[in-house]
């Protein structure tokens, strides 16, 4: 296995910048997930590590060795693609051993590696089938098995589950996590699905506009988002945002929401007197049926049962927001309801969208 060090990476196509000043150090055996919306540069960065894209500026090192000029076959990495990329005329066994055959590995060693990988992935009964006779989940396991037999220094996953249905994605997430635990392999995983990122990663790299927005553990990004983008992208349902101004007068602090609603505060923020900013709170932290001086009257717009919980769509003045609750008493809620936004759960962002 190996560490991967990415230093001052830039990528552009002509005059069009795609990645800007990317610095990232991935430890030996770590599982890192690159997450962000389509077009943020995450797949481009993965392909640069693999050697499938040219580095415009900067340096990539795998196990301490500069690889910028190395061909993909010489980087000792294995990649699992979204499209599986299996040879349709070969059996499962043939697909898994092909890369070893062209490297002239001894037949006995090939058989040993293929058998071990098939056992890990539950492919034993399928070894003589061709890809067209496999389900989507089985094809993805074959693609993973083909990567495992190579015993590479690092595994690269490019949105490998996006072609699967929701139930299969859930099963394959668990298999990938178990596989990483067994192999201890350095892994980089690209996805736009924040649930995949939260459940799989040792560390998440949140990307937007070709720039790394924040790097940290899943709970660090959930509990302490660095900016509005991370706060809104991580978490489901997404964080609620309220525009307004921070005010301190008569020894008391408050945040005046657009629409004239005043939210009293006991603590202080770094927005400064009269500072414009954004208040954020996650739907699961909104208290429904609140009582006391902090209660605000909101209007119920829509109730969505999800089975596990309930998403309640609300309006505070003219501002729409959501609450998430497990309490089924709110299934039939209509009209007005008292809510509170607990101060301990509030996030404040300045006019530039940075956490304060």
Coordinates of C-alpha atoms in Angstrom, one line a residue, residues 34-274:
X34 CA -14.0 13.2 -3.1
X35 CA -17.5 14.6 -3.1
X36 CA -19.2 17.4 -4.8
X37 CA -21.7 18.3 -7.6
X38 CA -21.2 17.4 -11.2
X39 CA -18.5 19.6 -12.8
X40 CA -16.6 20.3 -9.5
X41 CA -13.4 18.6 -10.8
X42 CA -13.5 15.4 -8.6
X43 CA -13.4 12.9 -11.4
X44 CA -10.7 14.9 -13.2
X45 CA -8.5 14.8 -10.1
X46 CA -9.0 11.1 -9.8
X47 CA -8.1 10.6 -13.5
X48 CA -4.9 12.7 -13.0
X49 CA -3.9 10.4 -10.1
X50 CA -4.5 7.4 -12.4
X51 CA -2.5 9.0 -15.2
X52 CA -5.5 9.3 -17.6
X53 CA -5.3 13.1 -17.5
X54 CA -2.2 15.3 -18.0
X55 CA -1.2 17.5 -15.0
X56 CA -1.1 21.2 -16.1
X57 CA 0.9 22.3 -13.0
X58 CA 1.9 20.7 -9.7
X59 CA 3.1 17.3 -8.6
X60 CA 1.6 13.9 -7.7
X61 CA 3.5 11.4 -5.7
X62 CA 2.6 7.8 -5.0
X63 CA 4.5 6.1 -2.2
X64 CA 7.0 9.0 -2.4
X65 CA 7.6 8.6 -6.1
X66 CA 6.7 11.4 -8.6
X67 CA 4.3 10.0 -11.1
X68 CA 3.5 13.0 -13.3
X69 CA 5.3 11.5 -16.3
X70 CA 4.5 7.9 -15.7
X71 CA 2.0 6.0 -17.9
X72 CA -1.1 4.6 -16.0
X73 CA 0.3 1.0 -16.2
X74 CA 3.5 2.0 -14.4
X75 CA 1.7 3.7 -11.4
X76 CA 0.7 0.5 -9.7
X77 CA -2.9 1.6 -9.1
X78 CA -6.2 -0.1 -9.9
X79 CA -9.3 1.8 -11.0
X80 CA -13.0 0.7 -10.8
X81 CA -15.1 2.6 -13.3
X82 CA -18.8 3.6 -13.2
X83 CA -19.4 1.6 -16.4
X84 CA -17.8 -1.6 -15.1
X85 CA -15.6 -1.8 -18.4
X86 CA -15.8 -5.6 -18.5
X87 CA -14.8 -7.6 -21.6
X88 CA -18.1 -9.0 -22.8
X89 CA -16.6 -12.1 -24.6
X90 CA -14.8 -13.2 -21.4
X91 CA -16.1 -15.1 -18.4
X92 CA -16.0 -13.7 -14.9
X93 CA -12.8 -15.6 -14.3
X94 CA -11.3 -14.5 -17.6
X95 CA -12.0 -10.8 -16.8
X96 CA -10.4 -11.1 -13.4
X97 CA -7.2 -12.9 -14.6
X98 CA -6.7 -11.0 -17.9
X99 CA -4.5 -8.1 -16.4
X100 CA -2.3 -10.7 -14.7
X101 CA -1.9 -12.8 -17.9
X102 CA -0.6 -9.8 -19.8
X103 CA 1.9 -9.1 -17.0
X104 CA 3.1 -12.7 -17.4
X105 CA 2.3 -13.8 -13.9
X106 CA 2.7 -17.5 -13.3
X107 CA -0.6 -19.5 -13.8
X108 CA -0.5 -20.9 -10.3
X109 CA -0.2 -17.4 -8.8
X110 CA -3.0 -16.2 -11.0
X111 CA -5.3 -19.0 -9.9
X112 CA -4.5 -18.3 -6.3
X113 CA -5.2 -14.5 -6.6
X114 CA -8.4 -15.0 -8.6
X115 CA -9.8 -17.6 -6.2
X116 CA -9.0 -15.5 -3.1
X117 CA -10.7 -12.4 -4.7
X118 CA -13.7 -14.4 -5.8
X119 CA -14.2 -15.7 -2.3
X120 CA -14.0 -12.2 -0.7
X121 CA -16.7 -11.0 -3.2
X122 CA -19.0 -14.0 -3.3
X123 CA -18.3 -14.6 -7.0
X124 CA -17.5 -18.4 -6.7
X125 CA -20.7 -19.7 -8.4
X126 CA -20.5 -17.1 -11.2
X127 CA -16.9 -17.6 -12.5
X128 CA -17.9 -19.2 -15.8
X129 CA -20.7 -16.7 -16.6
X130 CA -20.2 -13.8 -19.1
X131 CA -21.1 -10.2 -18.1
X132 CA -24.4 -10.2 -20.0
X133 CA -25.6 -13.0 -17.7
X134 CA -24.9 -10.9 -14.5
X135 CA -26.9 -8.4 -12.6
X136 CA -25.5 -4.8 -12.2
X137 CA -24.3 -5.6 -8.7
X138 CA -22.6 -8.8 -9.8
X139 CA -20.8 -6.9 -12.6
X140 CA -19.6 -4.3 -10.2
X141 CA -18.2 -7.0 -7.9
X142 CA -16.4 -8.5 -10.9
X143 CA -14.9 -5.1 -11.7
X144 CA -13.8 -4.8 -8.0
X145 CA -12.4 -8.3 -8.2
X146 CA -10.4 -7.5 -11.3
X147 CA -8.8 -4.6 -9.4
X148 CA -8.1 -6.6 -6.2
X149 CA -6.2 -9.4 -7.9
X150 CA -3.6 -6.9 -9.1
X151 CA -2.7 -6.1 -5.5
X152 CA -2.0 -2.4 -6.3
X153 CA -0.6 0.3 -4.1
X154 CA -4.0 2.2 -4.3
X155 CA -7.6 1.7 -5.4
X156 CA -9.4 4.4 -7.3
X157 CA -13.2 4.3 -7.5
X158 CA -15.0 6.6 -10.0
X159 CA -18.7 6.7 -9.0
X160 CA -18.9 2.9 -9.0
X161 CA -22.4 2.6 -7.7
X162 CA -24.2 5.3 -9.6
X163 CA -25.7 2.8 -12.1
X164 CA -27.3 0.7 -9.4
X165 CA -30.7 1.0 -7.8
X166 CA -31.0 2.3 -4.2
X167 CA -31.1 -1.2 -2.5
X168 CA -28.1 -2.4 -4.5
X169 CA -26.1 0.8 -3.7
X170 CA -26.8 0.2 0.0
X171 CA -25.5 -3.4 -0.3
X172 CA -22.5 -2.5 -2.3
X173 CA -21.5 0.3 0.1
X174 CA -21.4 -2.2 2.9
X175 CA -19.3 -4.6 0.7
X176 CA -16.8 -1.9 -0.3
X177 CA -16.4 -0.9 3.4
X178 CA -15.9 -4.5 4.5
X179 CA -13.4 -4.9 1.7
X180 CA -11.4 -1.9 2.7
X181 CA -11.4 -3.1 6.3
X182 CA -10.0 -6.5 5.1
X183 CA -7.4 -5.2 2.7
X184 CA -6.4 -2.0 4.4
X185 CA -5.7 -0.6 1.0
X186 CA -5.3 3.1 0.3
X187 CA -8.5 4.1 -1.5
X188 CA -9.8 7.2 -3.2
X189 CA -13.5 7.2 -4.0
X190 CA -15.4 9.8 -6.1
X191 CA -19.1 10.4 -5.7
X192 CA -21.7 13.1 -5.9
X193 CA -23.8 11.2 -3.3
X194 CA -23.2 12.6 0.2
X195 CA -24.7 9.5 1.9
X196 CA -22.0 7.4 0.2
X197 CA -19.4 9.9 1.3
X198 CA -20.6 10.0 4.9
X199 CA -20.9 6.2 5.3
X200 CA -17.6 5.2 3.6
X201 CA -15.0 7.8 4.3
X202 CA -12.2 8.1 6.8
X203 CA -12.0 11.6 5.5
X204 CA -14.1 13.6 3.1
X205 CA -12.8 16.1 0.6
X206 CA -15.6 18.4 -0.4
X207 CA -15.0 20.1 -3.8
X208 CA -16.8 22.9 -5.6
X209 CA -15.8 24.9 -8.6
X210 CA -12.4 23.1 -9.0
X211 CA -11.4 24.1 -5.4
X212 CA -11.2 22.0 -2.2
X213 CA -13.8 23.6 0.2
X214 CA -13.1 21.5 3.3
X215 CA -11.3 18.3 4.3
X216 CA -12.2 16.4 7.4
X217 CA -14.0 13.4 8.9
X218 CA -17.6 12.9 8.0
X219 CA -18.8 14.3 11.4
X220 CA -16.5 17.3 11.2
X221 CA -18.1 18.3 7.9
X222 CA -21.5 17.7 9.4
X223 CA -21.0 19.4 12.7
X224 CA -18.5 22.2 11.7
X225 CA -19.0 23.1 8.0
X226 CA -16.4 25.6 6.8
X227 CA -18.8 27.5 4.5
X228 CA -22.2 27.7 3.0
X229 CA -21.5 25.2 0.3
X230 CA -20.3 22.4 2.7
X231 CA -23.2 23.2 5.1
X232 CA -25.8 22.8 2.3
X233 CA -24.2 19.8 0.5
X234 CA -23.6 17.6 3.6
X235 CA -26.7 16.4 5.3
X236 CA -30.1 15.1 4.2
X237 CA -32.5 17.0 4.2
X238 CA -30.1 19.9 3.5
X239 CA -29.5 22.7 6.0
X240 CA -31.9 25.6 6.3
X241 CA -30.6 29.0 5.6
X242 CA -32.0 32.4 6.7
X243 CA -30.6 35.7 5.5
X244 CA -30.5 38.6 7.9
X245 CA -28.4 40.9 10.1
X246 CA -26.8 40.6 13.5
X247 CA -27.5 43.3 16.0
X248 CA -26.4 44.1 19.5
X249 CA -28.4 46.8 21.4
X250 CA -29.2 47.4 25.0
X251 CA -26.9 44.7 26.1
X252 CA -28.8 42.0 24.2
X253 CA -28.0 40.3 20.9
X254 CA -30.3 39.2 18.1
X255 CA -30.4 38.1 14.5
X256 CA -33.0 40.0 12.4
X257 CA -34.3 37.6 9.7
X258 CA -35.4 39.0 6.3
X259 CA -39.1 39.5 6.7
X260 CA -38.8 41.3 10.0
X261 CA -38.7 38.3 12.4
X262 CA -36.3 38.8 15.3
X263 CA -34.4 35.8 16.8
X264 CA -33.0 36.6 20.3
X265 CA -29.5 35.3 21.0
X266 CA -27.8 34.8 24.4
X267 CA -24.3 34.5 22.9
X268 CA -22.4 36.5 20.4
X269 CA -21.1 36.0 16.8
X270 CA -18.2 37.3 14.8
X271 CA -20.5 39.0 12.3
X272 CA -20.1 42.4 14.0
X273 CA -22.8 45.0 14.7
X274 CA -25.2 45.3 11.8

